[in-house]
Amino acid sequence: MSTEQDASRARALASLRVLDTPEEQAFEDIVFIASQTCDAPIALISLLDTDRQWFKARHGLDVGETPIDQSVCRIDIDDAHLLEVTDLSQDGRTHANPLVTGERTFRYYAGAPLTLRSGEVVGRLCVIDTTARPAGLSDTQKTLLLALARQASDHLELRRIARASERMAELQTALVEIGEHIRNSPDASQMTHAAAKIVGRVLNVERAGFGFVDDDVRSIDIESDWTAPGTASIAGRHRFEDYGAIRDHLARGEPLVIEDVLTDERTAADPAAMQAVGVEALVNMPVRQHDRTVAALIVNSAHRRIWMPEELTFLRSVADRLEAGVARFRGEQQQEMLNGEISHRLKNMLSMVQAIASQTLRDVPDRRPVETFEQRLMALSAAHDVLLQKSWINADLRTVADAVIDTVGFGDRVHMAGPPVALGARAALSFSLVLHELMTNACKYGALCRENGRVDVGWSIEGTGDDADLVMHWRESGGPLVVPPTRRGFGSKLVRMGLVGAGGVDLRYEPTGFQADLQASIRHLAQA
Amino acid sequence: MTGVEARPIVLVVEDEPLLRLFAMDMIEEAGFEVLDARNTAEALTMMETCAGIRVVFTDVDMPGGADGIALATSIRRQWPKIAIVITSGKPWPIGIRLPEDAVFFSKPYRQDRVIATIRDMAG
C-alpha cells in the first residue's frame, strides 16, 4: 500500500468533512441493517485516516476509533472489492492483530468498499463476528452488503454537498457584509481591515489581510491586517522569495493554495519563515488588472487545513471587490488632489490679477475704485474657498456668507439666522458678489457706518418640493437717515441680478434703514 | 540717541516672480525695507546672514523640498523673536498647528490687512 495513495485517501476523506462529527441516524441505520442482514454482532462504517480508522457509525462495538495498524478494513483497500476473511486467527495478514489475539477475539470479517464518485476509496462498511464462519456470507448477503456500502458512500457525498451549500450561504452572507463595508468605509485602510476581519471570522483562520504587490510581483505591501487574538500582525512589506517558491503562482495570476507548509513542495524545503509568522496553511488570492497581478488577499491558518472550493471562490470574490474598492478610493484621492491643484492655481491666478491691477492702478489718485475692485475679488475668492471644501459640488449658504462677511469685516454687527441651504457652484459665486455689495454699501452709506448700526439677515424656505423658494430678508437699522441713491452704479446692478442672476430682488430705501428682499428657487440655487 | 533708526526688514519668500514683486512692492510702500528669497533654502541662508529681519512673509507651496510651513517651523525654532506671515492658495491644512506668533492669509489676501499685521508684528 503506497503512502501516496494513503495521502490521497486522507485528502478525499478530509474534504468530506465527516471525521469526528456526531452520530447521524442515516449511518446508524445502515450499520444496523448490515448487522441484521449478515447476522453478525458487529457492523461498522470505518473511515481510513492516515494514522487511525474512525467509525462514523458502529453497531455492537464500544470504541470510536483504533490505530490504523489494527485496521482490517485497510487490507487490499485499493482493490475496491468485497474483502472477506472467514477466520482472522488463521489468516497471515491478521492472526497477530491485537483485535484478534486480544480480549475482543474477532474471528470473522467481511467489508465492502466505500467508493466515492471520484473513484477514491475512503473506508469500508464491514461486519465482524467473534466466531469463525467457514461458509462465509451467502451471495445475497454479499450483494446486500455491497449495496449498503454504496448507500453509505452516496450518503457521505450528499451530506458533504448539503454542508457545502449551507457553507456557501454562510459565505454569501459574509460577502454581502463585506460589500457593505466596501461601500460605507471612510477610507481604504478601514475598508480592507473590516473585510479582513469578516474573512478571518467566517473561515475561522488566524490572519487575513490585503495588499498591493509591486510591478515585478516580488513583494507585497500588506495593509492593516486582521489577526485572531494572540496572533501577531504582519502589516508591512514582505518579499515573496523569503517564504519559499510562492511567487510564480501569483505572478501568473493563479491562487496560491497551501494546505500544509511542511509538506507542500513550494515551502517544504524551508518552512521556517512561514512558521516564524505562525503559518501552517495559507491562501494568497491574486487580483488581476490588465493581465497583471496587482494585489493579493492573504489568508493564514495556524493549523494545516484543506481549503474547500467554495472557500476559494469566496476569497476570489472578496479579493476582486477589495481591489475595486481600493481603486475607487485611489480615484477619489487623485480627483481631490487634482481639484486642490486646480484651485490652488486658480487662486494664484486671482492673486496675480490683483497684483497686476494694483501695480497698474497705483498712480490713480482716487483709491476707492481700486479698493472696491480688490474687495470684489476677495468676495469671489471667499466663495471659491467654500466650494473647494466640498469639491465644488455645493456650499452651504451660511458658510459662504460668513466667508464673504469676513473679507469685509464688521461680522459682529451682522446677525444671521436661517436653515441650511445648499448652493451650487454658480449660485455660490453670484451670492457672494451680491452679499459683498450689500455689505460694502452698508459700510459706506448704511447701518454699518454708525457704531450702533446693525444688519439682520434672515432666510427661510417657502413652499415644498420643486416649488420651494429661498426668501432672504436684509434689514438695516441704527444707521444714518437713508436717502435713496440718485444713480445706479455697477454694485446696485449686481445686487439686482439677485441670488441666481435672474432677479427676484426688491430694494427699499426706508428712512430708518435700507431693506432688501431676495427670492430664488431652491432648485435653481442648488444647480451646479 | 541721535542716529536714524533703521527701518525694520521684512523677508519675502515666494517662488512666483510676479507675486514676489507684488508683495515686495506692497511692503516697501508701507515703509519697510524688503529682502526676497525664492525658496526655503535661500530664505534660511538670508536669515543666517542678515541680522535685522523682523518679519518673514512666506508662501506655502514652493518647489524644491521644504515648503513654507516647514520654513515657519524652523524659523520659530531657531529665531523665536521673528514674526511670521504665511500665505497660500490652499486652505490651511487640517490637523497642522500654526506656529506661535504666526498669522495665515489665504490668497488672494487683502493688502490692508496684511500690512496692518506686519506693522503690528514689527512693533
JSON list of C-alpha atoms in Angstrom, two decimals, chain A residues 147-307:
[
{"chain": "A", "resi": 147, "resn": "ALA", "atom": "CA", "xyz": [-25.44, -2.24, -1.93]},
{"chain": "A", "resi": 148, "resn": "LEU", "atom": "CA", "xyz": [-25.48, -0.87, 1.62]},
{"chain": "A", "resi": 149, "resn": "ALA", "atom": "CA", "xyz": [-21.88, 0.31, 1.18]},
{"chain": "A", "resi": 150, "resn": "ARG", "atom": "CA", "xyz": [-22.94, 2.21, -1.94]},
{"chain": "A", "resi": 151, "resn": "GLN", "atom": "CA", "xyz": [-25.76, 3.77, 0.05]},
{"chain": "A", "resi": 152, "resn": "ALA", "atom": "CA", "xyz": [-23.29, 4.81, 2.75]},
{"chain": "A", "resi": 153, "resn": "SER", "atom": "CA", "xyz": [-20.86, 6.31, 0.18]},
{"chain": "A", "resi": 154, "resn": "ASP", "atom": "CA", "xyz": [-23.65, 8.19, -1.54]},
{"chain": "A", "resi": 155, "resn": "HIS", "atom": "CA", "xyz": [-24.84, 9.49, 1.74]},
{"chain": "A", "resi": 156, "resn": "LEU", "atom": "CA", "xyz": [-21.36, 10.67, 2.69]},
{"chain": "A", "resi": 157, "resn": "GLU", "atom": "CA", "xyz": [-21.22, 12.68, -0.53]},
{"chain": "A", "resi": 158, "resn": "LEU", "atom": "CA", "xyz": [-24.76, 14.07, -0.28]},
{"chain": "A", "resi": 159, "resn": "ARG", "atom": "CA", "xyz": [-24.04, 15.04, 3.26]},
{"chain": "A", "resi": 160, "resn": "ARG", "atom": "CA", "xyz": [-20.96, 16.88, 2.03]},
{"chain": "A", "resi": 161, "resn": "ILE", "atom": "CA", "xyz": [-22.98, 18.68, -0.66]},
{"chain": "A", "resi": 162, "resn": "ALA", "atom": "CA", "xyz": [-25.65, 19.70, 1.84]},
{"chain": "A", "resi": 163, "resn": "ARG", "atom": "CA", "xyz": [-22.94, 21.03, 4.17]},
{"chain": "A", "resi": 164, "resn": "ALA", "atom": "CA", "xyz": [-21.30, 22.84, 1.27]},
{"chain": "A", "resi": 165, "resn": "SER", "atom": "CA", "xyz": [-24.49, 24.60, 0.30]},
{"chain": "A", "resi": 166, "resn": "GLU", "atom": "CA", "xyz": [-25.04, 25.67, 3.90]},
{"chain": "A", "resi": 167, "resn": "ARG", "atom": "CA", "xyz": [-21.46, 26.86, 3.89]},
{"chain": "A", "resi": 168, "resn": "MET", "atom": "CA", "xyz": [-21.99, 28.72, 0.63]},
{"chain": "A", "resi": 169, "resn": "ALA", "atom": "CA", "xyz": [-24.99, 30.52, 2.11]},
{"chain": "A", "resi": 170, "resn": "GLU", "atom": "CA", "xyz": [-22.81, 31.49, 5.07]},
{"chain": "A", "resi": 171, "resn": "LEU", "atom": "CA", "xyz": [-20.04, 32.74, 2.79]},
{"chain": "A", "resi": 172, "resn": "GLN", "atom": "CA", "xyz": [-22.59, 34.58, 0.65]},
{"chain": "A", "resi": 173, "resn": "THR", "atom": "CA", "xyz": [-23.85, 36.42, 3.73]},
{"chain": "A", "resi": 174, "resn": "ALA", "atom": "CA", "xyz": [-20.27, 37.32, 4.62]},
{"chain": "A", "resi": 175, "resn": "LEU", "atom": "CA", "xyz": [-19.73, 38.60, 1.09]},
{"chain": "A", "resi": 176, "resn": "VAL", "atom": "CA", "xyz": [-22.77, 40.86, 1.35]},
{"chain": "A", "resi": 177, "resn": "GLU", "atom": "CA", "xyz": [-21.47, 42.15, 4.66]},
{"chain": "A", "resi": 178, "resn": "ILE", "atom": "CA", "xyz": [-18.08, 42.86, 3.11]},
{"chain": "A", "resi": 179, "resn": "GLY", "atom": "CA", "xyz": [-19.80, 44.66, 0.23]},
{"chain": "A", "resi": 180, "resn": "GLU", "atom": "CA", "xyz": [-21.47, 46.97, 2.72]},
{"chain": "A", "resi": 181, "resn": "HIS", "atom": "CA", "xyz": [-18.14, 47.79, 4.33]},
{"chain": "A", "resi": 182, "resn": "ILE", "atom": "CA", "xyz": [-16.63, 48.46, 0.93]},
{"chain": "A", "resi": 183, "resn": "ARG", "atom": "CA", "xyz": [-19.39, 50.93, 0.14]},
{"chain": "A", "resi": 184, "resn": "ASN", "atom": "CA", "xyz": [-19.50, 52.61, 3.54]},
{"chain": "A", "resi": 185, "resn": "SER", "atom": "CA", "xyz": [-15.92, 52.74, 4.83]},
{"chain": "A", "resi": 186, "resn": "PRO", "atom": "CA", "xyz": [-14.48, 56.24, 5.03]},
{"chain": "A", "resi": 187, "resn": "ASP", "atom": "CA", "xyz": [-11.07, 55.17, 3.75]},
{"chain": "A", "resi": 188, "resn": "ALA", "atom": "CA", "xyz": [-9.23, 52.30, 2.11]},
{"chain": "A", "resi": 189, "resn": "SER", "atom": "CA", "xyz": [-7.43, 51.02, 5.19]},
{"chain": "A", "resi": 190, "resn": "GLN", "atom": "CA", "xyz": [-10.60, 50.81, 7.30]},
{"chain": "A", "resi": 191, "resn": "MET", "atom": "CA", "xyz": [-12.28, 49.07, 4.40]},
{"chain": "A", "resi": 192, "resn": "THR", "atom": "CA", "xyz": [-9.62, 46.37, 4.00]},
{"chain": "A", "resi": 193, "resn": "HIS", "atom": "CA", "xyz": [-9.42, 45.86, 7.75]},
{"chain": "A", "resi": 194, "resn": "ALA", "atom": "CA", "xyz": [-13.18, 45.38, 8.07]},
{"chain": "A", "resi": 195, "resn": "ALA", "atom": "CA", "xyz": [-13.19, 42.94, 5.14]},
{"chain": "A", "resi": 196, "resn": "ALA", "atom": "CA", "xyz": [-10.21, 41.03, 6.54]},
{"chain": "A", "resi": 197, "resn": "LYS", "atom": "CA", "xyz": [-11.96, 40.69, 9.87]},
{"chain": "A", "resi": 198, "resn": "ILE", "atom": "CA", "xyz": [-15.03, 39.12, 8.28]},
{"chain": "A", "resi": 199, "resn": "VAL", "atom": "CA", "xyz": [-12.89, 36.78, 6.15]},
{"chain": "A", "resi": 200, "resn": "GLY", "atom": "CA", "xyz": [-10.96, 35.74, 9.27]},
{"chain": "A", "resi": 201, "resn": "ARG", "atom": "CA", "xyz": [-14.12, 35.06, 11.21]},
{"chain": "A", "resi": 202, "resn": "VAL", "atom": "CA", "xyz": [-16.06, 33.15, 8.56]},
{"chain": "A", "resi": 203, "resn": "LEU", "atom": "CA", "xyz": [-13.07, 30.98, 7.58]},
{"chain": "A", "resi": 204, "resn": "ASN", "atom": "CA", "xyz": [-12.04, 30.58, 11.19]},
{"chain": "A", "resi": 205, "resn": "VAL", "atom": "CA", "xyz": [-8.39, 31.40, 10.48]},
{"chain": "A", "resi": 206, "resn": "GLU", "atom": "CA", "xyz": [-5.75, 33.29, 12.43]},
{"chain": "A", "resi": 207, "resn": "ARG", "atom": "CA", "xyz": [-4.93, 36.07, 9.99]},
{"chain": "A", "resi": 208, "resn": "ALA", "atom": "CA", "xyz": [-6.35, 37.82, 6.93]},
{"chain": "A", "resi": 209, "resn": "GLY", "atom": "CA", "xyz": [-5.13, 40.87, 5.06]},
{"chain": "A", "resi": 210, "resn": "PHE", "atom": "CA", "xyz": [-4.97, 42.62, 1.72]},
{"chain": "A", "resi": 211, "resn": "GLY", "atom": "CA", "xyz": [-2.05, 44.22, -0.03]},
{"chain": "A", "resi": 212, "resn": "PHE", "atom": "CA", "xyz": [-0.79, 45.58, -3.30]},
{"chain": "A", "resi": 213, "resn": "VAL", "atom": "CA", "xyz": [2.16, 43.90, -4.97]},
{"chain": "A", "resi": 214, "resn": "ASP", "atom": "CA", "xyz": [4.98, 45.71, -6.74]},
{"chain": "A", "resi": 215, "resn": "ASP", "atom": "CA", "xyz": [5.31, 45.76, -10.54]},
{"chain": "A", "resi": 216, "resn": "ASP", "atom": "CA", "xyz": [7.53, 42.66, -10.67]},
{"chain": "A", "resi": 217, "resn": "VAL", "atom": "CA", "xyz": [5.38, 40.73, -8.18]},
{"chain": "A", "resi": 218, "resn": "ARG", "atom": "CA", "xyz": [8.43, 40.43, -5.93]},
{"chain": "A", "resi": 219, "resn": "SER", "atom": "CA", "xyz": [6.96, 41.89, -2.78]},
{"chain": "A", "resi": 220, "resn": "ILE", "atom": "CA", "xyz": [3.64, 42.79, -1.22]},
{"chain": "A", "resi": 221, "resn": "ASP", "atom": "CA", "xyz": [2.65, 45.71, 1.00]},
{"chain": "A", "resi": 222, "resn": "ILE", "atom": "CA", "xyz": [0.16, 44.29, 3.45]},
{"chain": "A", "resi": 223, "resn": "GLU", "atom": "CA", "xyz": [-2.14, 46.97, 4.79]},
{"chain": "A", "resi": 224, "resn": "SER", "atom": "CA", "xyz": [-3.64, 46.78, 8.24]},
{"chain": "A", "resi": 225, "resn": "ASP", "atom": "CA", "xyz": [-4.36, 43.06, 8.55]},
{"chain": "A", "resi": 226, "resn": "TRP", "atom": "CA", "xyz": [-6.81, 41.37, 10.88]},
{"chain": "A", "resi": 227, "resn": "THR", "atom": "CA", "xyz": [-5.48, 38.78, 13.33]},
{"chain": "A", "resi": 228, "resn": "ALA", "atom": "CA", "xyz": [-7.07, 36.44, 15.84]},
{"chain": "A", "resi": 229, "resn": "PRO", "atom": "CA", "xyz": [-6.27, 37.19, 19.49]},
{"chain": "A", "resi": 230, "resn": "GLY", "atom": "CA", "xyz": [-2.68, 36.11, 20.20]},
{"chain": "A", "resi": 231, "resn": "THR", "atom": "CA", "xyz": [-1.58, 36.24, 16.57]},
{"chain": "A", "resi": 232, "resn": "ALA", "atom": "CA", "xyz": [0.85, 38.98, 15.52]},
{"chain": "A", "resi": 233, "resn": "SER", "atom": "CA", "xyz": [0.15, 41.35, 12.64]},
{"chain": "A", "resi": 234, "resn": "ILE", "atom": "CA", "xyz": [2.34, 41.09, 9.54]},
{"chain": "A", "resi": 235, "resn": "ALA", "atom": "CA", "xyz": [1.38, 44.51, 8.16]},
{"chain": "A", "resi": 236, "resn": "GLY", "atom": "CA", "xyz": [4.18, 45.95, 6.08]},
{"chain": "A", "resi": 237, "resn": "ARG", "atom": "CA", "xyz": [6.32, 44.90, 3.14]},
{"chain": "A", "resi": 238, "resn": "HIS", "atom": "CA", "xyz": [7.23, 41.25, 2.55]},
{"chain": "A", "resi": 239, "resn": "ARG", "atom": "CA", "xyz": [9.35, 39.69, -0.17]},
{"chain": "A", "resi": 240, "resn": "PHE", "atom": "CA", "xyz": [7.77, 36.54, -1.58]},
{"chain": "A", "resi": 241, "resn": "GLU", "atom": "CA", "xyz": [11.09, 34.76, -2.06]},
{"chain": "A", "resi": 242, "resn": "ASP", "atom": "CA", "xyz": [11.73, 34.90, 1.68]},
{"chain": "A", "resi": 243, "resn": "TYR", "atom": "CA", "xyz": [8.84, 32.47, 2.19]},
{"chain": "A", "resi": 244, "resn": "GLY", "atom": "CA", "xyz": [9.55, 29.80, -0.44]},
{"chain": "A", "resi": 245, "resn": "ALA", "atom": "CA", "xyz": [8.71, 29.35, -4.11]},
{"chain": "A", "resi": 246, "resn": "ILE", "atom": "CA", "xyz": [5.39, 31.12, -3.79]},
{"chain": "A", "resi": 247, "resn": "ARG", "atom": "CA", "xyz": [5.84, 33.97, -6.24]},
{"chain": "A", "resi": 248, "resn": "ASP", "atom": "CA", "xyz": [5.30, 32.32, -9.63]},
{"chain": "A", "resi": 249, "resn": "HIS", "atom": "CA", "xyz": [1.70, 31.33, -8.95]},
{"chain": "A", "resi": 250, "resn": "LEU", "atom": "CA", "xyz": [0.80, 34.86, -8.01]},
{"chain": "A", "resi": 251, "resn": "ALA", "atom": "CA", "xyz": [2.69, 36.33, -10.96]},
{"chain": "A", "resi": 252, "resn": "ARG", "atom": "CA", "xyz": [0.71, 34.03, -13.26]},
{"chain": "A", "resi": 253, "resn": "GLY", "atom": "CA", "xyz": [-2.48, 35.07, -11.54]},
{"chain": "A", "resi": 254, "resn": "GLU", "atom": "CA", "xyz": [-3.22, 31.67, -10.01]},
{"chain": "A", "resi": 255, "resn": "PRO", "atom": "CA", "xyz": [-4.24, 31.41, -6.39]},
{"chain": "A", "resi": 256, "resn": "LEU", "atom": "CA", "xyz": [-1.53, 30.04, -4.15]},
{"chain": "A", "resi": 257, "resn": "VAL", "atom": "CA", "xyz": [-3.19, 27.39, -2.02]},
{"chain": "A", "resi": 258, "resn": "ILE", "atom": "CA", "xyz": [-1.06, 25.60, 0.56]},
{"chain": "A", "resi": 259, "resn": "GLU", "atom": "CA", "xyz": [-2.62, 23.06, 2.89]},
{"chain": "A", "resi": 260, "resn": "ASP", "atom": "CA", "xyz": [0.47, 22.30, 4.91]},
{"chain": "A", "resi": 261, "resn": "VAL", "atom": "CA", "xyz": [3.68, 24.29, 4.67]},
{"chain": "A", "resi": 262, "resn": "LEU", "atom": "CA", "xyz": [5.63, 21.28, 5.97]},
{"chain": "A", "resi": 263, "resn": "THR", "atom": "CA", "xyz": [4.69, 19.04, 3.06]},
{"chain": "A", "resi": 264, "resn": "ASP", "atom": "CA", "xyz": [3.88, 21.46, 0.22]},
{"chain": "A", "resi": 265, "resn": "GLU", "atom": "CA", "xyz": [6.67, 21.33, -2.35]},
{"chain": "A", "resi": 266, "resn": "ARG", "atom": "CA", "xyz": [6.82, 25.12, -2.56]},
{"chain": "A", "resi": 267, "resn": "THR", "atom": "CA", "xyz": [7.53, 25.60, 1.12]},
{"chain": "A", "resi": 268, "resn": "ALA", "atom": "CA", "xyz": [8.70, 22.22, 2.45]},
{"chain": "A", "resi": 269, "resn": "ALA", "atom": "CA", "xyz": [12.39, 22.94, 1.75]},
{"chain": "A", "resi": 270, "resn": "ASP", "atom": "CA", "xyz": [12.46, 25.73, 4.29]},
{"chain": "A", "resi": 271, "resn": "PRO", "atom": "CA", "xyz": [9.20, 26.22, 6.13]},
{"chain": "A", "resi": 272, "resn": "ALA", "atom": "CA", "xyz": [10.89, 28.18, 8.95]},
{"chain": "A", "resi": 273, "resn": "ALA", "atom": "CA", "xyz": [9.93, 31.62, 7.60]},
{"chain": "A", "resi": 274, "resn": "MET", "atom": "CA", "xyz": [6.26, 30.62, 7.37]},
{"chain": "A", "resi": 275, "resn": "GLN", "atom": "CA", "xyz": [6.35, 29.03, 10.80]},
{"chain": "A", "resi": 276, "resn": "ALA", "atom": "CA", "xyz": [8.01, 32.14, 12.25]},
{"chain": "A", "resi": 277, "resn": "VAL", "atom": "CA", "xyz": [4.84, 34.11, 11.44]},
{"chain": "A", "resi": 278, "resn": "GLY", "atom": "CA", "xyz": [2.61, 31.29, 12.67]},
{"chain": "A", "resi": 279, "resn": "VAL", "atom": "CA", "xyz": [1.56, 29.98, 9.26]},
{"chain": "A", "resi": 280, "resn": "GLU", "atom": "CA", "xyz": [0.87, 26.27, 8.69]},
{"chain": "A", "resi": 281, "resn": "ALA", "atom": "CA", "xyz": [-1.57, 26.69, 5.81]},
{"chain": "A", "resi": 282, "resn": "LEU", "atom": "CA", "xyz": [-2.40, 29.65, 3.57]},
{"chain": "A", "resi": 283, "resn": "VAL", "atom": "CA", "xyz": [-4.15, 31.07, 0.57]},
{"chain": "A", "resi": 284, "resn": "ASN", "atom": "CA", "xyz": [-2.83, 34.02, -1.43]},
{"chain": "A", "resi": 285, "resn": "MET", "atom": "CA", "xyz": [-5.56, 35.06, -3.82]},
{"chain": "A", "resi": 286, "resn": "PRO", "atom": "CA", "xyz": [-4.30, 37.36, -6.59]},
{"chain": "A", "resi": 287, "resn": "VAL", "atom": "CA", "xyz": [-6.22, 40.25, -8.12]},
{"chain": "A", "resi": 288, "resn": "ARG", "atom": "CA", "xyz": [-5.56, 40.85, -11.81]},
{"chain": "A", "resi": 289, "resn": "GLN", "atom": "CA", "xyz": [-5.75, 44.02, -13.81]},
{"chain": "A", "resi": 290, "resn": "HIS", "atom": "CA", "xyz": [-4.81, 44.25, -17.48]},
{"chain": "A", "resi": 291, "resn": "ASP", "atom": "CA", "xyz": [-3.26, 40.76, -17.31]},
{"chain": "A", "resi": 292, "resn": "ARG", "atom": "CA", "xyz": [-1.09, 41.71, -14.41]},
{"chain": "A", "resi": 293, "resn": "THR", "atom": "CA", "xyz": [-1.25, 40.76, -10.74]},
{"chain": "A", "resi": 294, "resn": "VAL", "atom": "CA", "xyz": [-1.75, 43.99, -8.82]},
{"chain": "A", "resi": 295, "resn": "ALA", "atom": "CA", "xyz": [-2.81, 42.87, -5.37]},
{"chain": "A", "resi": 296, "resn": "ALA", "atom": "CA", "xyz": [-3.49, 39.83, -3.23]},
{"chain": "A", "resi": 297, "resn": "LEU", "atom": "CA", "xyz": [-5.79, 38.78, -0.45]},
{"chain": "A", "resi": 298, "resn": "ILE", "atom": "CA", "xyz": [-3.86, 36.69, 2.05]},
{"chain": "A", "resi": 299, "resn": "VAL", "atom": "CA", "xyz": [-5.33, 34.20, 4.49]},
{"chain": "A", "resi": 300, "resn": "ASN", "atom": "CA", "xyz": [-3.20, 32.37, 7.06]},
{"chain": "A", "resi": 301, "resn": "SER", "atom": "CA", "xyz": [-4.09, 29.41, 9.22]},
{"chain": "A", "resi": 302, "resn": "ALA", "atom": "CA", "xyz": [-2.03, 28.29, 12.20]},
{"chain": "A", "resi": 303, "resn": "HIS", "atom": "CA", "xyz": [-3.06, 24.68, 11.52]},
{"chain": "A", "resi": 304, "resn": "ARG", "atom": "CA", "xyz": [-2.79, 22.60, 8.40]},
{"chain": "A", "resi": 305, "resn": "ARG", "atom": "CA", "xyz": [-6.08, 22.66, 6.62]},
{"chain": "A", "resi": 306, "resn": "ILE", "atom": "CA", "xyz": [-7.89, 21.73, 3.46]},
{"chain": "A", "resi": 307, "resn": "TRP", "atom": "CA", "xyz": [-9.28, 24.75, 1.64]}
]
